[in-house]
Tab-separated table of C-alpha atoms in Angstrom:
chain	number	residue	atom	x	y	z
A	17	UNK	CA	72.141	-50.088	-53.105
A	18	UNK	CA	69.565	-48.662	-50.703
A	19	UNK	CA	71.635	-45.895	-49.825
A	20	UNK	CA	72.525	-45.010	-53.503
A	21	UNK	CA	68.998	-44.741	-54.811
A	22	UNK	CA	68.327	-42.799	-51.209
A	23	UNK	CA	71.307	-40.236	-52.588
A	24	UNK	CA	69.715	-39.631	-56.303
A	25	UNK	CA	66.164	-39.285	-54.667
A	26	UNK	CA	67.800	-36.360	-52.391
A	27	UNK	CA	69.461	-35.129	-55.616
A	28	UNK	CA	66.634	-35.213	-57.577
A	29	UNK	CA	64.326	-33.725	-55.091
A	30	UNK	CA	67.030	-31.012	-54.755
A	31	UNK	CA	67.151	-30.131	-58.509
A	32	UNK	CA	63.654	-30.233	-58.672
A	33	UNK	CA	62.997	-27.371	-55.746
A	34	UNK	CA	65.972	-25.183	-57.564
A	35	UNK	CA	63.894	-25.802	-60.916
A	36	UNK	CA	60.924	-24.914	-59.125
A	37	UNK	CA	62.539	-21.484	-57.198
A	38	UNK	CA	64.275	-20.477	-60.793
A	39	UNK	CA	60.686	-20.942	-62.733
A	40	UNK	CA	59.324	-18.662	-59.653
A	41	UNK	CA	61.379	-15.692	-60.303
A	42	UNK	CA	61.540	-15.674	-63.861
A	43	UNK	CA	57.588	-15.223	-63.416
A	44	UNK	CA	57.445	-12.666	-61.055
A	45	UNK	CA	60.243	-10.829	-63.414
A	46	UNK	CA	58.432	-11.207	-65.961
A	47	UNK	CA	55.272	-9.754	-64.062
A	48	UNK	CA	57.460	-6.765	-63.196
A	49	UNK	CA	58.722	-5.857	-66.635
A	50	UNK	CA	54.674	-6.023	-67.545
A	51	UNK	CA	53.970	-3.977	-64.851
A	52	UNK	CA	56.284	-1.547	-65.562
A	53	UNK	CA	55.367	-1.489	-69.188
A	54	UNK	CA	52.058	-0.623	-68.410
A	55	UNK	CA	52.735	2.061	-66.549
A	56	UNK	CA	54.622	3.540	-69.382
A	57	UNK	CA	52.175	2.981	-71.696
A	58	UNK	CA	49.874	4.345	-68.956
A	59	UNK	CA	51.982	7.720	-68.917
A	60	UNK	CA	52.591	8.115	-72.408
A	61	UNK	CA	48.664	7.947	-72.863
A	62	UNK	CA	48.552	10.431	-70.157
A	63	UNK	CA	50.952	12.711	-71.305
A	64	UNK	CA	49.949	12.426	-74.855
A	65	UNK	CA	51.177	10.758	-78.600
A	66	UNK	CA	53.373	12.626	-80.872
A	67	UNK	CA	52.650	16.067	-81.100
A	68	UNK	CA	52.427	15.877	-84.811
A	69	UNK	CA	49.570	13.417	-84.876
A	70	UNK	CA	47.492	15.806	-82.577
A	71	UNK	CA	43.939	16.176	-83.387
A	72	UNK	CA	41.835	19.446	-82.549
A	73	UNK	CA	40.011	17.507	-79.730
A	74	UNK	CA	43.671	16.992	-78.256
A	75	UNK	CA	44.621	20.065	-78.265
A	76	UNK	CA	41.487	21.537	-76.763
A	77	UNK	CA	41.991	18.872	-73.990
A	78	UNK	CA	45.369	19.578	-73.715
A	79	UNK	CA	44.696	23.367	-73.502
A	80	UNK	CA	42.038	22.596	-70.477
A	81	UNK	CA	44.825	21.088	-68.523
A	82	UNK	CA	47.031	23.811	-68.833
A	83	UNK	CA	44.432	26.278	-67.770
A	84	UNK	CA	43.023	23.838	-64.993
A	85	UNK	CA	47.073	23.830	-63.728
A	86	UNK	CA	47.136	28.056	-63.905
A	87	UNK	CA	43.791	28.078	-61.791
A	88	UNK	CA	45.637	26.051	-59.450
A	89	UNK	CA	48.639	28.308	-59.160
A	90	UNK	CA	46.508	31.405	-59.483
A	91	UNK	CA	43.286	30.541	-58.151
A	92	UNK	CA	43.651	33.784	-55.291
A	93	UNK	CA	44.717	36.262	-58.392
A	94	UNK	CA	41.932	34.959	-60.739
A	95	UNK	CA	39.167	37.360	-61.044
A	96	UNK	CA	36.991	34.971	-62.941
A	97	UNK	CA	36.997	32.641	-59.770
A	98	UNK	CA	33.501	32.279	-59.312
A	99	UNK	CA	34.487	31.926	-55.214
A	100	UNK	CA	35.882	35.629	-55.359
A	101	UNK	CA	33.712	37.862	-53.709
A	102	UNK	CA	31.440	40.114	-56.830
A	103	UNK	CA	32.189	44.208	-56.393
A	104	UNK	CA	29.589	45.073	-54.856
A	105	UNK	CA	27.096	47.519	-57.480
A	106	UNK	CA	26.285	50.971	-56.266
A	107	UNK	CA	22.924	51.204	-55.590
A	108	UNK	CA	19.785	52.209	-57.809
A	109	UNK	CA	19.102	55.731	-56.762
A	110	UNK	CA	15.888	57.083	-58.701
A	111	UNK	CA	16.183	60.632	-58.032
A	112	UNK	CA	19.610	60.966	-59.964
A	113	UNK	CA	18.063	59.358	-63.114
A	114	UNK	CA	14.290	61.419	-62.882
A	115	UNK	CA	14.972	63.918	-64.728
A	116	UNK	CA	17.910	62.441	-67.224
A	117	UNK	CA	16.587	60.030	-69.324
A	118	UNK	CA	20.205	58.984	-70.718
A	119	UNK	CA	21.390	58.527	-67.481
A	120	UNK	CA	19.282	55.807	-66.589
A	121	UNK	CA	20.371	54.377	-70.074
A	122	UNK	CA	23.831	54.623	-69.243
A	123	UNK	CA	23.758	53.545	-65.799
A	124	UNK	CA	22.176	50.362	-67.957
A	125	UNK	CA	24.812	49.452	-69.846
A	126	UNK	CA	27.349	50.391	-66.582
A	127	UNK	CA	30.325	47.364	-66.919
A	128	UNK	CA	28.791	45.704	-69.710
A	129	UNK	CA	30.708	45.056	-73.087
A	130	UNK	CA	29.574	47.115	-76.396
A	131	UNK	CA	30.283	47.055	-80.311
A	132	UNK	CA	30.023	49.984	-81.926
A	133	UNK	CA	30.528	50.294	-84.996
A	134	UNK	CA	32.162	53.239	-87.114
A	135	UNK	CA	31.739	54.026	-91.217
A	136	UNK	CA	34.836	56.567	-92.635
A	137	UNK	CA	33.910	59.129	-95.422
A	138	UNK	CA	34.710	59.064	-98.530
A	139	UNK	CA	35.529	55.561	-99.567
A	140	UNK	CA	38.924	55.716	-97.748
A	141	UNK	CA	41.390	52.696	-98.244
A	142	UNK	CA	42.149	50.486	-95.653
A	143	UNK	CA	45.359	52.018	-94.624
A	144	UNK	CA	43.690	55.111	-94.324
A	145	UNK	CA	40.863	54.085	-92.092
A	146	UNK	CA	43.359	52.596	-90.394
A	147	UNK	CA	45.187	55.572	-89.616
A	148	UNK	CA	42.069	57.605	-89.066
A	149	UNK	CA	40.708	55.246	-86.391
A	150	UNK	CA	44.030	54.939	-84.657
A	151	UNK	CA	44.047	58.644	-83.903
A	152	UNK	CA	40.445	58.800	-82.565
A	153	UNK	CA	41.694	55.943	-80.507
A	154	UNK	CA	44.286	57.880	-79.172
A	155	UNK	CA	42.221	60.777	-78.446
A	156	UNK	CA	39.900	58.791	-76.494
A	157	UNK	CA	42.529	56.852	-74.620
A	158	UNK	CA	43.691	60.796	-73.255
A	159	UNK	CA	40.240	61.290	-72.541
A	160	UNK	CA	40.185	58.138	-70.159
A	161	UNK	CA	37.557	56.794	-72.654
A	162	UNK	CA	39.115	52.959	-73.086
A	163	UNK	CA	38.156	51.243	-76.466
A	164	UNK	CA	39.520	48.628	-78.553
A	165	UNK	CA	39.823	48.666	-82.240
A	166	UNK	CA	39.096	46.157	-84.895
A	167	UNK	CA	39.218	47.331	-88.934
A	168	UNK	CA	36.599	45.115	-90.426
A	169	UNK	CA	36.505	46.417	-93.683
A	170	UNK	CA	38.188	49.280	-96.148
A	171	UNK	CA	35.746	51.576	-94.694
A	172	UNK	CA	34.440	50.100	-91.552
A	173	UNK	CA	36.060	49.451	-87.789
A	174	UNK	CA	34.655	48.287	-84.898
A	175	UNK	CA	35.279	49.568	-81.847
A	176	UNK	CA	34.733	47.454	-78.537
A	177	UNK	CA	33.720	49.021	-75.659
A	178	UNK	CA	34.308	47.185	-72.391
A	179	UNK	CA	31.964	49.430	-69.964
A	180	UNK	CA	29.384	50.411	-72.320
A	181	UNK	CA	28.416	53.068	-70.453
A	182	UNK	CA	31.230	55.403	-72.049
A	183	UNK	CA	29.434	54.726	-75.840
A	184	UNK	CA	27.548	58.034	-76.038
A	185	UNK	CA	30.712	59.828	-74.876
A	186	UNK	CA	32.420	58.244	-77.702
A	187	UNK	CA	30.015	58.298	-79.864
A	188	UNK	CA	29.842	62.305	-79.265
A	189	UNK	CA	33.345	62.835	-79.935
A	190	UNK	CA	33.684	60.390	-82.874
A	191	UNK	CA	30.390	62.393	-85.102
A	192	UNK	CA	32.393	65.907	-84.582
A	193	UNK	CA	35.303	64.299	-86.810
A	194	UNK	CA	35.200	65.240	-90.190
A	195	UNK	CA	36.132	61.853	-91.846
A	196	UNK	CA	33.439	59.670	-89.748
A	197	UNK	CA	30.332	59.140	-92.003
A	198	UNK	CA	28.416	56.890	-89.607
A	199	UNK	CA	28.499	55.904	-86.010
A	200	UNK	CA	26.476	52.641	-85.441
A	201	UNK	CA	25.365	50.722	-81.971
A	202	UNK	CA	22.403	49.234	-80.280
A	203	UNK	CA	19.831	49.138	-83.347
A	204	UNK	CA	21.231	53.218	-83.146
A	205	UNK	CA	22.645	54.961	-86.098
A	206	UNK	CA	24.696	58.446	-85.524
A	207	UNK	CA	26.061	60.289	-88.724
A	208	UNK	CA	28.670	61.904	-88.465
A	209	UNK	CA	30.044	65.549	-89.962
A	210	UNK	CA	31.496	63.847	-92.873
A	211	UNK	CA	28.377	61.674	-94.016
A	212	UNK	CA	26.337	64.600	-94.048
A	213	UNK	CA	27.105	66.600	-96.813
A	214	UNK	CA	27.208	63.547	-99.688
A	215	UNK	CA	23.704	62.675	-97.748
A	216	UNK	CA	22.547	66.204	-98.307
A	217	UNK	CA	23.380	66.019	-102.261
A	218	UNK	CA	21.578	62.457	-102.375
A	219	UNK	CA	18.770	63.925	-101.083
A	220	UNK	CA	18.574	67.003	-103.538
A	221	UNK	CA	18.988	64.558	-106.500
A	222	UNK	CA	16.228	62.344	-105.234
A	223	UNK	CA	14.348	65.989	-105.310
């Protein structure tokens, strides 16, 4: 009898630890699968939700990353890398400027970005000013004078000037043309060849 209830107590004690190593695994499984979906959840946040459900914030985020990833491809080729060594600025030399007053003003605006705004004769359409512009730009662009253009209005373009010291060559060449009526920049205004004459009648009426 002894050695029967000796042989269930070995059974039992037997099932018990299997029990026991079974429960054990199915936990850390279990911890695993958890793990794992946490990570994914993890990622997904990461990588970002449906592209449909985007808000602006996202996408300005998202943008950041992709041009914090360039910089890191690029960073050598980028000239906005403030680590990049600045061209160095030719130095202020008085005696070229003494006795040229514009000259010192366009040594001023040397490298720096201007607007400059240009008003077409005779209350042109928009195609027209169009076309207009798009020549001058073309004659500048020959004369190595770079500028960009912008139509603003029927009449009206903008012309952006990324070394400003170049406006009062453009301006020059832009009054001579016979359908600009105004050349406008820095608090300046220029008329040009085809403003004058309807100027010249307003003034005789006012007379």
């Amino acid at each position: 009898m002894a050695d029967v209830l000796k042989s269930w107590a070995l059974r039992f004690c037997l099932v018990f630890f299997i029990v026991l190593f079974v429960l054990v695994c199915s936990s850390s499984s279990e911890k695993n699968k958890n793990t794992k979906k946490d990570k994914a959840a993890k990622s997904k946040e990461k990588i970002g939700k449906n592209i449909l459900d985007y808000t602006e914030a996202d996408m300005e985020r998202l943008l950041d990353q992709w041009d914090d990833n360039e910089d890191d491809d690029d960073e050598k080729y980028d000239d906005d890398d403030p680590r990049k060594p600045k061209p160095q600025m030719p130095a202020f030399d008085p005696s070229k400027v003494k006795d040229d007053p514009m000259a010192f003003v366009k040594m001023a605006k040397k490298g720096k970005t201007l607007m400059m705004f240009v008003s077409i004769a005779n209350n042109p359409s928009r195609k027209r000013t169009e076309d207009v512009t798009a020549r001058w730009q073309t004659s500048l662009h020959n004369a190595h004078l770079q500028v960009e253009r912008y139509i603003v209005a029927d009449d009206r373009a903008l012309f952006l000037l990324k070394d400003g010291s170049i406006a009062w060559d453009v301006k020059d060449f832009i009054i001579t043309q016979p359908e600009c009526k105004m050349v406008e920049f820095e608090n300046q205004k220029f008329p040009g060849v085809g403003g004058k004459p309807s100027d010249t009648l307003k003034e005789k009426s006012e007379l």
